[in-house]
Tab-separated table of C-alpha atoms in Angstrom:
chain	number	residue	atom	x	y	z
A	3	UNK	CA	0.000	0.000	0.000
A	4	UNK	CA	1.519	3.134	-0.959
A	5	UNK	CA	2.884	5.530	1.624
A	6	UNK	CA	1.275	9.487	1.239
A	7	UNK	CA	3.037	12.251	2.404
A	8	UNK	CA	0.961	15.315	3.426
A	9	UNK	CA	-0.886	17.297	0.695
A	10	UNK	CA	-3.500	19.746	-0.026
A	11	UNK	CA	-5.341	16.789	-1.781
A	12	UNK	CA	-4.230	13.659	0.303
A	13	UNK	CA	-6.979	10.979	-0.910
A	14	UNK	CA	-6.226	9.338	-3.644
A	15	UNK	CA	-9.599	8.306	-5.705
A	16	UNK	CA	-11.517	5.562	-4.136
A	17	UNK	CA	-11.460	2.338	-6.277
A	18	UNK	CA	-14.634	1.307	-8.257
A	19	UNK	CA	-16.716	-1.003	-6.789
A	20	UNK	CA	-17.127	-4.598	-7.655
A	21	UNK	CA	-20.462	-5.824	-9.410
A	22	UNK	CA	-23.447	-5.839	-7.394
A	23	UNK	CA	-26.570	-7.854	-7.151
A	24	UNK	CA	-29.552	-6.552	-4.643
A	25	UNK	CA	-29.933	-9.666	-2.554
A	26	UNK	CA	-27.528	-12.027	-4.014
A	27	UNK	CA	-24.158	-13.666	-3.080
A	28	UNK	CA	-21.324	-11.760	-4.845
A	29	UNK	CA	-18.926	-14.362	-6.750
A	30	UNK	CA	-16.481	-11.893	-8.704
A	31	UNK	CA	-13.145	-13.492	-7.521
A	32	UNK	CA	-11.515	-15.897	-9.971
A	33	UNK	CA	-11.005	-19.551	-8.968
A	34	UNK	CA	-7.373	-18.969	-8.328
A	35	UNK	CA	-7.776	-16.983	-5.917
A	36	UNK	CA	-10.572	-18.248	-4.042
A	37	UNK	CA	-9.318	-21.645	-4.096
A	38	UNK	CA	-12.478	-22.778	-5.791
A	39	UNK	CA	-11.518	-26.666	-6.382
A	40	UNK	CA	-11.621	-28.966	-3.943
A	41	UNK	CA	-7.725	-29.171	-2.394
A	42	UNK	CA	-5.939	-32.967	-2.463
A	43	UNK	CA	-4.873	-34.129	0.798
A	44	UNK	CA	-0.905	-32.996	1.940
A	45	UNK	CA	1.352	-35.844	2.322
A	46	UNK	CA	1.967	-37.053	6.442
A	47	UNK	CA	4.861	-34.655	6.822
A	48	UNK	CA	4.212	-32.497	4.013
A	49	UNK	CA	6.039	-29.034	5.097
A	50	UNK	CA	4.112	-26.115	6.231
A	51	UNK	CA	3.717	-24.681	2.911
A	52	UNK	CA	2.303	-27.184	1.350
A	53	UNK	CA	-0.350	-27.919	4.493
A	54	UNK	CA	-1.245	-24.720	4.504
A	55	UNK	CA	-2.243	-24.263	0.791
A	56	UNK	CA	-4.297	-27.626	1.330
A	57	UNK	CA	-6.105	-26.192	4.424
A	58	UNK	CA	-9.302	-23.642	4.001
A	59	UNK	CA	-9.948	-20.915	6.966
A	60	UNK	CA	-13.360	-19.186	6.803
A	61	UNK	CA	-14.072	-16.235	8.664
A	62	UNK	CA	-17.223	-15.395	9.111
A	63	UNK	CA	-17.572	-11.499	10.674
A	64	UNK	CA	-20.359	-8.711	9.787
A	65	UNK	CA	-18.583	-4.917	8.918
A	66	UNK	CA	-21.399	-2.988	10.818
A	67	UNK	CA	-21.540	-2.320	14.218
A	68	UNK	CA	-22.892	0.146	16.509
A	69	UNK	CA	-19.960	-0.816	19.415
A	70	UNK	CA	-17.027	0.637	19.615
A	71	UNK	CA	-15.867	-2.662	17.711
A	72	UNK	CA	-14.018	-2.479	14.001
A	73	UNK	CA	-14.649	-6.036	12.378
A	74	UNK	CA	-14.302	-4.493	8.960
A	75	UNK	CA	-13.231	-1.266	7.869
A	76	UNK	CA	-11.811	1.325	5.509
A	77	UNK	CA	-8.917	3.401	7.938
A	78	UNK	CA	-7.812	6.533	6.718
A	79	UNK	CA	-3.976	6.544	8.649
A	80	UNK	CA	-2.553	9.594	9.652
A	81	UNK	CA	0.972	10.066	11.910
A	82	UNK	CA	1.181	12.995	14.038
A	83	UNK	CA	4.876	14.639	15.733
A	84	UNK	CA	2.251	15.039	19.160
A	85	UNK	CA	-1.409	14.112	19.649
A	86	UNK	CA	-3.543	17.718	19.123
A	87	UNK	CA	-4.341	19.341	22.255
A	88	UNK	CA	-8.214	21.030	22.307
A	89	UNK	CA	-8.650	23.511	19.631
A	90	UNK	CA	-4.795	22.487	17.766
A	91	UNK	CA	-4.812	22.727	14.198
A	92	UNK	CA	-2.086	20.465	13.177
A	93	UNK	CA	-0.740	18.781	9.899
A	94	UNK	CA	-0.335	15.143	9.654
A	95	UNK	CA	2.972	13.855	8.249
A	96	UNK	CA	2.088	10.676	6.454
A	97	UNK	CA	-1.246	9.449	5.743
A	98	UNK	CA	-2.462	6.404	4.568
A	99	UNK	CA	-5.757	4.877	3.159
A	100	UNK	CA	-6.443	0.731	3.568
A	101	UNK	CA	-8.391	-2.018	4.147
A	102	UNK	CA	-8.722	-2.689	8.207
A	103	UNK	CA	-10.632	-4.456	11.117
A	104	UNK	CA	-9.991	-6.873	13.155
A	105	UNK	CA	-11.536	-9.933	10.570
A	106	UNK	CA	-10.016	-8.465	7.268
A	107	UNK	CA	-6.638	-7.673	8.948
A	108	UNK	CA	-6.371	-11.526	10.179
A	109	UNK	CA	-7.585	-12.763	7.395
A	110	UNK	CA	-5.186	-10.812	4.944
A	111	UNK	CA	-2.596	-11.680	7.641
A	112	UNK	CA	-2.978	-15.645	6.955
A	113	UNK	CA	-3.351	-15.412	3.021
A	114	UNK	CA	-0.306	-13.891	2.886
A	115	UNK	CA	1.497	-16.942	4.938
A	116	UNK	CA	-0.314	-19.123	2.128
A	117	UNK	CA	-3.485	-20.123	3.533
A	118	UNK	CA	-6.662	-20.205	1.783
A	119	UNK	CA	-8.877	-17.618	3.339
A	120	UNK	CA	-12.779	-17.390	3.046
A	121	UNK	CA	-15.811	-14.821	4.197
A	122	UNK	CA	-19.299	-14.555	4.900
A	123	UNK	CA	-19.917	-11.190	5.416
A	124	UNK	CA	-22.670	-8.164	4.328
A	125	UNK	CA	-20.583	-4.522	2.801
A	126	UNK	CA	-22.770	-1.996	1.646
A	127	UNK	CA	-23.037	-0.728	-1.437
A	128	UNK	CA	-21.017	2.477	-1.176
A	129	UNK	CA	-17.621	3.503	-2.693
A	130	UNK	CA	-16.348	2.505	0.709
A	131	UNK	CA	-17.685	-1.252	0.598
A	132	UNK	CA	-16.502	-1.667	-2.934
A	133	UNK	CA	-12.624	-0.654	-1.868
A	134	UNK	CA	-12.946	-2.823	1.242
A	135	UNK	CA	-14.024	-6.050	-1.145
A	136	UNK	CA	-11.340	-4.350	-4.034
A	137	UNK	CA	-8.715	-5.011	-1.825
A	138	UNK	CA	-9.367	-8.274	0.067
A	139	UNK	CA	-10.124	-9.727	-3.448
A	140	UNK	CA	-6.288	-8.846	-3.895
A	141	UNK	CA	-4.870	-10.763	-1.303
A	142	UNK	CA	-6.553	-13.339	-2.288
A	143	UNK	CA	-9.644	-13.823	-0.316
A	144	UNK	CA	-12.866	-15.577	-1.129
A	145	UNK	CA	-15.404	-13.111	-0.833
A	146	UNK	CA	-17.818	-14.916	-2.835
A	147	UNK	CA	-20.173	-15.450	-0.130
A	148	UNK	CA	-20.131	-11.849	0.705
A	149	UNK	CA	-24.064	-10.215	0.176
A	150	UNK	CA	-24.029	-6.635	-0.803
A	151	UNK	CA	-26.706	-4.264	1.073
A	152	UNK	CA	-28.929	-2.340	-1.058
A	153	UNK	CA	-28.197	1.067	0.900
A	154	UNK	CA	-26.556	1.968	4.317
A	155	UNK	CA	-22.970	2.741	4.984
A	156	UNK	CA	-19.995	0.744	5.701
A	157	UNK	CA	-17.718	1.217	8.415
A	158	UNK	CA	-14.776	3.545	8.746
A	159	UNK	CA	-12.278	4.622	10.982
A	160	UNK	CA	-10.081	7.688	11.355
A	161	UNK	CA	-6.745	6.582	12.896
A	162	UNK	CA	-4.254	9.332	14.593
A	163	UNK	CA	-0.812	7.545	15.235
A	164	UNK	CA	0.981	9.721	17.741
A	165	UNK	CA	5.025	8.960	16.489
A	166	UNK	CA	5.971	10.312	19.950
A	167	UNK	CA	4.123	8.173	22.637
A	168	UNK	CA	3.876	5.328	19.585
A	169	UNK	CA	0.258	4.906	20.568
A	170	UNK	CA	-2.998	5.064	18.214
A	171	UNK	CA	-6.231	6.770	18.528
A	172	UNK	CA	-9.152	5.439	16.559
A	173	UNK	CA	-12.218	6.910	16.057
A	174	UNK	CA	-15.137	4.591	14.298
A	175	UNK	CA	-18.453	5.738	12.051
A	176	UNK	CA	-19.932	2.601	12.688
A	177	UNK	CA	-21.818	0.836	9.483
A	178	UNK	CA	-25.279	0.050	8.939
A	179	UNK	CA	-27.259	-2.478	8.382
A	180	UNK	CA	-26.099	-5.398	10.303
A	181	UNK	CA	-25.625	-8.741	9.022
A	182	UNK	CA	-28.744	-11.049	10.772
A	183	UNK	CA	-29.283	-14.997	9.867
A	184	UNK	CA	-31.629	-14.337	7.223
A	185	UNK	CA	-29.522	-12.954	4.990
A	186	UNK	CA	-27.850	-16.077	4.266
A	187	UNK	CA	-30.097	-19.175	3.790
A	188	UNK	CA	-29.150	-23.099	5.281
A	189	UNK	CA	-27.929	-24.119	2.125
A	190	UNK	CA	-25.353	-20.892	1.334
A	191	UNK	CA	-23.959	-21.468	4.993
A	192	UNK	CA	-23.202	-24.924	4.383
A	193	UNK	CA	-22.099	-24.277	1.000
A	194	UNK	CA	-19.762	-21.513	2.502
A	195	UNK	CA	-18.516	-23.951	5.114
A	196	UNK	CA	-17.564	-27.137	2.418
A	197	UNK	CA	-14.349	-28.224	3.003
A	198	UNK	CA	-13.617	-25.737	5.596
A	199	UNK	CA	-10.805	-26.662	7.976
A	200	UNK	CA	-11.036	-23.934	10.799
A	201	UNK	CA	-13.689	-21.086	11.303
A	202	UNK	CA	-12.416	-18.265	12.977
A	203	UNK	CA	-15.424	-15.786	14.725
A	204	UNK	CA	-15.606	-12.769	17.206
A	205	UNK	CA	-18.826	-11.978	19.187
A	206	UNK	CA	-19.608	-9.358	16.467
A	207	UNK	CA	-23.377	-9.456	14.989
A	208	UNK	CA	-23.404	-12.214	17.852
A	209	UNK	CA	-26.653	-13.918	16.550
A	210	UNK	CA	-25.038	-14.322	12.902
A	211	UNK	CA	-21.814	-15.675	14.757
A	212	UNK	CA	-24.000	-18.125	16.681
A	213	UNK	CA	-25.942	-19.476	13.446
A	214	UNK	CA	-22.496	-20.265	11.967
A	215	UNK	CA	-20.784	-21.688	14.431
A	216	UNK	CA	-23.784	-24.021	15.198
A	217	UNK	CA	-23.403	-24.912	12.114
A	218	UNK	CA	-19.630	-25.608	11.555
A	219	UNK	CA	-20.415	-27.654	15.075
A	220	UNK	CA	-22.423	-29.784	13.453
A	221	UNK	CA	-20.147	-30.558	10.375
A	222	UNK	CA	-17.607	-31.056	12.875
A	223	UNK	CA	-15.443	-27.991	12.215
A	224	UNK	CA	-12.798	-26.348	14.887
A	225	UNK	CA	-13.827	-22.765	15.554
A	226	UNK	CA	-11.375	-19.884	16.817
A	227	UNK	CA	-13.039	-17.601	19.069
A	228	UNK	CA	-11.391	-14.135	18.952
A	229	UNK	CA	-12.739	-12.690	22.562
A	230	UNK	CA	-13.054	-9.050	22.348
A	231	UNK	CA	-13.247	-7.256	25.822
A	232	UNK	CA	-16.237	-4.959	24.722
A	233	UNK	CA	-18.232	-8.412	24.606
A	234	UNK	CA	-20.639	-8.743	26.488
A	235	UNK	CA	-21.396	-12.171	28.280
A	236	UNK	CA	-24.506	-12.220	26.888
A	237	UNK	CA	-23.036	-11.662	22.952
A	238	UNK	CA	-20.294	-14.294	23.939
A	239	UNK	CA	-21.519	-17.513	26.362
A	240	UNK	CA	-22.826	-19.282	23.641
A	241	UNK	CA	-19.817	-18.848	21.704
A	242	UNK	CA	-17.201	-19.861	23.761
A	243	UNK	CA	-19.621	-22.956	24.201
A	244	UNK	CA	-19.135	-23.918	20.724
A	245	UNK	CA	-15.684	-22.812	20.808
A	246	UNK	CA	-11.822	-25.150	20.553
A	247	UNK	CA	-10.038	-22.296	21.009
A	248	UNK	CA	-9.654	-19.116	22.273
A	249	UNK	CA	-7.600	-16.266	21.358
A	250	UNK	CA	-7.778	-12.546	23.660
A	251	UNK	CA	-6.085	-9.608	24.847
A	252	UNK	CA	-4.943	-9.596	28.266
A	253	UNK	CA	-7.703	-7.270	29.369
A	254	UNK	CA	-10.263	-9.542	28.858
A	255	UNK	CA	-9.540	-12.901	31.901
A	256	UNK	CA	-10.447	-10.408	34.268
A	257	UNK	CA	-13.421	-8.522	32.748
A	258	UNK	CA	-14.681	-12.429	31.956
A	259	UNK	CA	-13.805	-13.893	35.122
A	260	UNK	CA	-13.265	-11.023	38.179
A	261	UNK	CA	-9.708	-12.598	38.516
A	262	UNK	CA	-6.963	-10.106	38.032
A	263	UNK	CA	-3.977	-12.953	37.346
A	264	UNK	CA	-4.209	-13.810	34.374
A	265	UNK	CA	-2.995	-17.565	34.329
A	266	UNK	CA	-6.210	-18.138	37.316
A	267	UNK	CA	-8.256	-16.644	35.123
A	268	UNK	CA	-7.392	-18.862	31.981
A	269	UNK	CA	-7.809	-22.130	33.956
A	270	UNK	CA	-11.023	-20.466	34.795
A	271	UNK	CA	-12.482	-20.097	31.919
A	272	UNK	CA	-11.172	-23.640	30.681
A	273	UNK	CA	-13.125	-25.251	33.544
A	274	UNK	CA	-15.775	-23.471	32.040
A	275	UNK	CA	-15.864	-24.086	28.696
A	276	UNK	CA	-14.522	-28.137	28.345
A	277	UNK	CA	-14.158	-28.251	25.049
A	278	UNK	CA	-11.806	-25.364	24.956
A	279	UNK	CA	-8.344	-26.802	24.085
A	280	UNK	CA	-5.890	-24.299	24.466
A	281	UNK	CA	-6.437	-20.175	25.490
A	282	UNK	CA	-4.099	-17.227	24.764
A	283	UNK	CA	-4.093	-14.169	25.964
A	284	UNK	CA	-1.616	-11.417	24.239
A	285	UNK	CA	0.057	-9.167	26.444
A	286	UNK	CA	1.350	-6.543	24.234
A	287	UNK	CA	5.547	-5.655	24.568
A	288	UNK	CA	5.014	-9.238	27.289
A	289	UNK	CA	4.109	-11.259	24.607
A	290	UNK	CA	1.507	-13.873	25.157
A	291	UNK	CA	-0.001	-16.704	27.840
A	292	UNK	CA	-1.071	-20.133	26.839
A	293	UNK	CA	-2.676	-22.409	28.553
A	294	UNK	CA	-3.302	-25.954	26.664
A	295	UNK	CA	-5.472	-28.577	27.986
A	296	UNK	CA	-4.658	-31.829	27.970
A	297	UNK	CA	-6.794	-35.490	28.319
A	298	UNK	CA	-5.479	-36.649	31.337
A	299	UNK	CA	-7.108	-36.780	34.374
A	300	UNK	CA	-5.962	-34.155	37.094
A	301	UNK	CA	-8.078	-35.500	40.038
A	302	UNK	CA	-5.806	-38.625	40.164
A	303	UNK	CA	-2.626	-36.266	41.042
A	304	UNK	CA	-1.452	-33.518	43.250
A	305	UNK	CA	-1.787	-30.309	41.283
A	306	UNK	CA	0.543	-27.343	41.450
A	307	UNK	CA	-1.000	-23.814	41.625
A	308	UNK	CA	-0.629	-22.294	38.682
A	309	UNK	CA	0.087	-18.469	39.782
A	310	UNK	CA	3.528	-20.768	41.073
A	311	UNK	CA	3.758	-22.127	37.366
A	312	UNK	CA	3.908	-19.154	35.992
A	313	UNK	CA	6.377	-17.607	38.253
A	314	UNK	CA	8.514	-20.528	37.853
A	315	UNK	CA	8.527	-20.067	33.747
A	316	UNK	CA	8.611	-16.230	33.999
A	317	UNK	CA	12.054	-16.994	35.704
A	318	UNK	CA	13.528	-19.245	32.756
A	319	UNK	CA	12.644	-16.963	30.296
A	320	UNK	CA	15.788	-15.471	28.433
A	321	UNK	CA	15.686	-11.611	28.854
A	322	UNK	CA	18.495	-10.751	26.724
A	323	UNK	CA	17.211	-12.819	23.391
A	324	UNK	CA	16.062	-9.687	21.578
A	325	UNK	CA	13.854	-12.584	19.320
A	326	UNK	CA	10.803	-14.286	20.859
A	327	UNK	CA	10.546	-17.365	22.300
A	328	UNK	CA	8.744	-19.770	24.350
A	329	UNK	CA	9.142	-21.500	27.515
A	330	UNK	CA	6.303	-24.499	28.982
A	331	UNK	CA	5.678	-26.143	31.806
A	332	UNK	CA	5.406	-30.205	31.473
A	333	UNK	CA	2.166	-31.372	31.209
A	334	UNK	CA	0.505	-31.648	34.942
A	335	UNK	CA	-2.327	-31.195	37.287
A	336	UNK	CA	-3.214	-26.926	37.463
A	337	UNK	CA	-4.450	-25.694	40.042
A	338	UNK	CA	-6.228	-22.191	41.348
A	339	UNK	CA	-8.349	-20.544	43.642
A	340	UNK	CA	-10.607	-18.847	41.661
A	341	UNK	CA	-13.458	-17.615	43.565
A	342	UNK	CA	-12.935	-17.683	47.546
A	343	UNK	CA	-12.250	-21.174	48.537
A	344	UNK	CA	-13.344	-23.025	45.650
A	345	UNK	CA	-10.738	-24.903	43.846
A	346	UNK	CA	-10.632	-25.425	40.268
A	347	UNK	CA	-8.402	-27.952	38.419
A	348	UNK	CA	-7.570	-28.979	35.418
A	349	UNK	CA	-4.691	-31.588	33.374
A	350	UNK	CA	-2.638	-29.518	31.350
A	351	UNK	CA	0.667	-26.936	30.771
A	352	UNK	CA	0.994	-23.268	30.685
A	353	UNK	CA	3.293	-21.832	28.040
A	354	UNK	CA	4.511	-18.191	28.420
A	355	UNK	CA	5.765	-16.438	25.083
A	356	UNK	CA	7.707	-13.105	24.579
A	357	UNK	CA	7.597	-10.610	22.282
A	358	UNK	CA	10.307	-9.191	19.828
A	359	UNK	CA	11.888	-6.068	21.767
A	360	UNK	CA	11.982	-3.619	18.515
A	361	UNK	CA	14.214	-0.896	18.915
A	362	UNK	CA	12.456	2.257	19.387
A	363	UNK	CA	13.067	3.793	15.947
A	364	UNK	CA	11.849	0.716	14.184
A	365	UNK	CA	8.339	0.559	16.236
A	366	UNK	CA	6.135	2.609	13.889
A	367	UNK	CA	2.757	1.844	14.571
A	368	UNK	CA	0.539	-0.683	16.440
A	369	UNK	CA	-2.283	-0.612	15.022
A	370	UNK	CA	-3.756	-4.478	13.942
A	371	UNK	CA	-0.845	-6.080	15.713
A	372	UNK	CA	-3.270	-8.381	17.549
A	373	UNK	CA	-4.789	-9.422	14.530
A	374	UNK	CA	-1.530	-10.075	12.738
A	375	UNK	CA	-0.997	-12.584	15.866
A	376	UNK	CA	-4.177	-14.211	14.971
A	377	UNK	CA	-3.336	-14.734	11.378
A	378	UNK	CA	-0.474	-16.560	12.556
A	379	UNK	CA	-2.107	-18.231	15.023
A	380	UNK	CA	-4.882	-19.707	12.230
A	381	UNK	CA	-1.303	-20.735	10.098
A	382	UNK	CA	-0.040	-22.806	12.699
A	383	UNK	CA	-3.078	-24.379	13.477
A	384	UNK	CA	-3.691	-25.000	9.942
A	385	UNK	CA	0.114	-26.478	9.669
A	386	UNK	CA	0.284	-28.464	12.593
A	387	UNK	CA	2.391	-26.367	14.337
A	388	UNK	CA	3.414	-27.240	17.747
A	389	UNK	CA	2.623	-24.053	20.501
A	390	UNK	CA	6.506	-23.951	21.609
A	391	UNK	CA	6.642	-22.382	18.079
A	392	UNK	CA	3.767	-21.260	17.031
A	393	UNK	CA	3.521	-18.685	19.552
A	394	UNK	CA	7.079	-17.201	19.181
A	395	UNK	CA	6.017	-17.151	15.252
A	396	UNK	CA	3.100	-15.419	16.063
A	397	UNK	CA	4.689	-12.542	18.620
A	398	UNK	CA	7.206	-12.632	15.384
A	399	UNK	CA	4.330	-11.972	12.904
A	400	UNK	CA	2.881	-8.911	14.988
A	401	UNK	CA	6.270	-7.527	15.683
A	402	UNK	CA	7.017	-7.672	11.962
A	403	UNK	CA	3.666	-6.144	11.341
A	404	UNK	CA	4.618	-3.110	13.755
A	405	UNK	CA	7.434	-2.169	11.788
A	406	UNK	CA	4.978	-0.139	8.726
A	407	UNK	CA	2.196	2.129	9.109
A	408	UNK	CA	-1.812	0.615	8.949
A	409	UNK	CA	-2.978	-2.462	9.854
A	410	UNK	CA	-1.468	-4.623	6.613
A	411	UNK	CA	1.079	-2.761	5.137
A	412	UNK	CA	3.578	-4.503	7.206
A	413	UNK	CA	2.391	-8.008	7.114
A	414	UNK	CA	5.080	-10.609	5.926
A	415	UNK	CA	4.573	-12.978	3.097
A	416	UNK	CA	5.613	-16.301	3.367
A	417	UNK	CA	8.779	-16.233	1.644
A	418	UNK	CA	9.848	-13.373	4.513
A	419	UNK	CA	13.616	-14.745	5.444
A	420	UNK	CA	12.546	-13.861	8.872
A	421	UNK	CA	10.170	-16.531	9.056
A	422	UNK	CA	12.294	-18.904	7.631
A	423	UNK	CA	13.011	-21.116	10.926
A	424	UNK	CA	9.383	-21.318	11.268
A	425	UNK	CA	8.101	-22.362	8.008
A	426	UNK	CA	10.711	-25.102	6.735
């Protein structure tokens, strides 16, 4: 995406849209792209590359919301020397126009690794909806089960990137309308869903997200639950029901649970939700926390508390490795006192992961670095990738991502040398 420097006429013109039908599915991506055909089965020890272009990912989000949410957006990107003080007329010093939200972002994020991306989604039929498609078409994205509003607005977002504090302020015009379950009948959902590997949802347009992931539950499909903080309980329960993993921020154990450690709050939520394999919760410039259930059965051992665990691993961790990296615990009872003097338990391991430490002049902007982690976390579930390394290659995606302005610009390809130990 190219870089703009400040102008009297900074936009550049908005791309056309793509053909639109009132009510219909649009299908304007070529097969190549889309990945159309049926994939044959990777060899048993196939590399990454070659599981990953065999593996399908569907997203299914909606791009209107009247939250503070983003799930898909146009951003308009400007830097700033200092954020404006009331009544400060200021110039911005670079400003850039993309794609953006947290769905498209991750989704763009994991194409780009090699993974065949899909969405079910509702744009409207503005300039603004026909960039948005425009460019996800590019990176390769199926967006041929994306239905095209007759009217209303698609999202946007103005995004002030403060080069002094490095921190980003985002303000949203939300998009109308939203996308409900009868826009998309039984038989496109299950069409959208054929030979889908791993659907990846958020508690946006909650009720949609619900009718999907029922039925991806029923045709036996993993689903990725991005928890968003600004959830509500209500918008998520069901969710996480369905749900085989979980990936948040590190503000949201605590808003779920009322726990302010965040590994008691994992095993928490893990004795909540059984079918819940493995949690992460991203922790910004402290990487990320994992915890990973396991089958055995905890009851029939002493377990450790797990607040100790993590101590225990926050000590082993190598402070002066500049790269991230991964320690674990070994596979045991876990242990916490949640609530008072109940006791929960679970069998499994807690895995801490740290983040690149970019020098300050390289850190450009934040914005979509959690996403970025998400891409990469679809990638090496798609690939079979182990969580000692699939976690250090994810805090390695983000911190790549970090390194450009916007949400995608800076998003490695798979043939990045700096992914090479992860990828061969």
């Amino acid at each position: 995406m190219q870089l703009l420097h400040y102008s009297p006429t900074p936009y550049p013109p908005i791309l056309a849209p793509p053909p639109r039908r009132r009510g219909f599915l649009c299908s304007s991506v070529p097969n190549v792209a889309r990945g159309a055909s049926t994939p044959a089965a990777a060899p048993r020890g196939a590399p990454a590359s070659a599981l990953a272009a065999n593996r399908v990912v569907v997203r299914h989000f909606t791009s209107y919301t009247k939250s503070s949410g983003d799930a898909l957006t146009l951003d308009y990107l400007a830097t700033v020397d200092a954020y404006p003080r009331p009544d400060d007329k200021i110039r911005s010093g670079e400003l850039q126009i993309s794609g953006g939200g947290n769905a498209g972002n991750a989704l763009t994020g994991a194409a780009r690794l090699g993974l065949n991306t899909r969405l079910i989604s509702k744009v409207a039929s503005d300039e603004i909806g026909g960039t948005v498609l425009s460019e996800l078409q590019e990176a390769g994205i199926d967006v041929s089960h994306v239905i095209i509003s007759d009217g209303g607005n698609t999202t946007f977002v103005y995004v002030i990137i403060d080069k002094k504090t490095k921190t980003r302020t985002c303000i949203i015009t939300a998009g109308y309308p939203p996308m409900v379950p009868n826009d998309l009948s039984m038989s496109n959902l299950s069409a959208a869903l054929q030979d889908v590997n791993l659907l990846y949802l958020d508690g946006y347009s909650h009720e949609m997200a619900l009718a999907v992931a029922k039925q991806a539950d029923l045709m036996k499909i993993p689903i990725l639950v991005d928890a968003e903080p600004e959830r509500t309980k209500a918008e998520l329960e069901s969710l996480l029901g369905l749900a085989s993993y979980i990936v948040c921020s590190g503000k949201f154990p605590e808003k779920w649970t009322s726990i302010s450690c965040i590994p008691s709050a994992l095993l928490e939520i893990l004795v909540q939700y059984p079918h819940v394999r493995f949690m992460i919760a991203t922790i910004g410039e402290n990487g990320c926390m994992m915890l990973e259930r396991s089958e055995g059965n905890s009851s029939e051992i002493d377990a450790a508390d797990i607040e100790d665990v993590a101590e225990s691993l926050r000590l082993k961790v190598l402070k002066d490795d500049n790269l991230p990296t991964c320690v674990s615990s070994k596979f045991m009872g876990l242990s916490s006192r949640g609530h008072g003097t109940v006791t929960s338990t679970i069998f499994g391991r807690l895995l801490i992961g740290t983040a690149e430490k970019i020098p300050s002049p390289e850190l450009v902007d934040t914005t979509g670095c959690g996403d970025a982690f998400i891409g990469a976390v679809l990638y090496g579930l798609s690939t079979d990738m182990p969580p000692e390394k699939m976690l250090p290659f994810a805090c390695q995606v983000a911190a790549i991502k970090c390194r450009a302005i916007g949400a995608r610009t800076g998003l490695p390809w798979q043939s990045d040398t700096r992914l090479s130990k992860y990828l061969c």
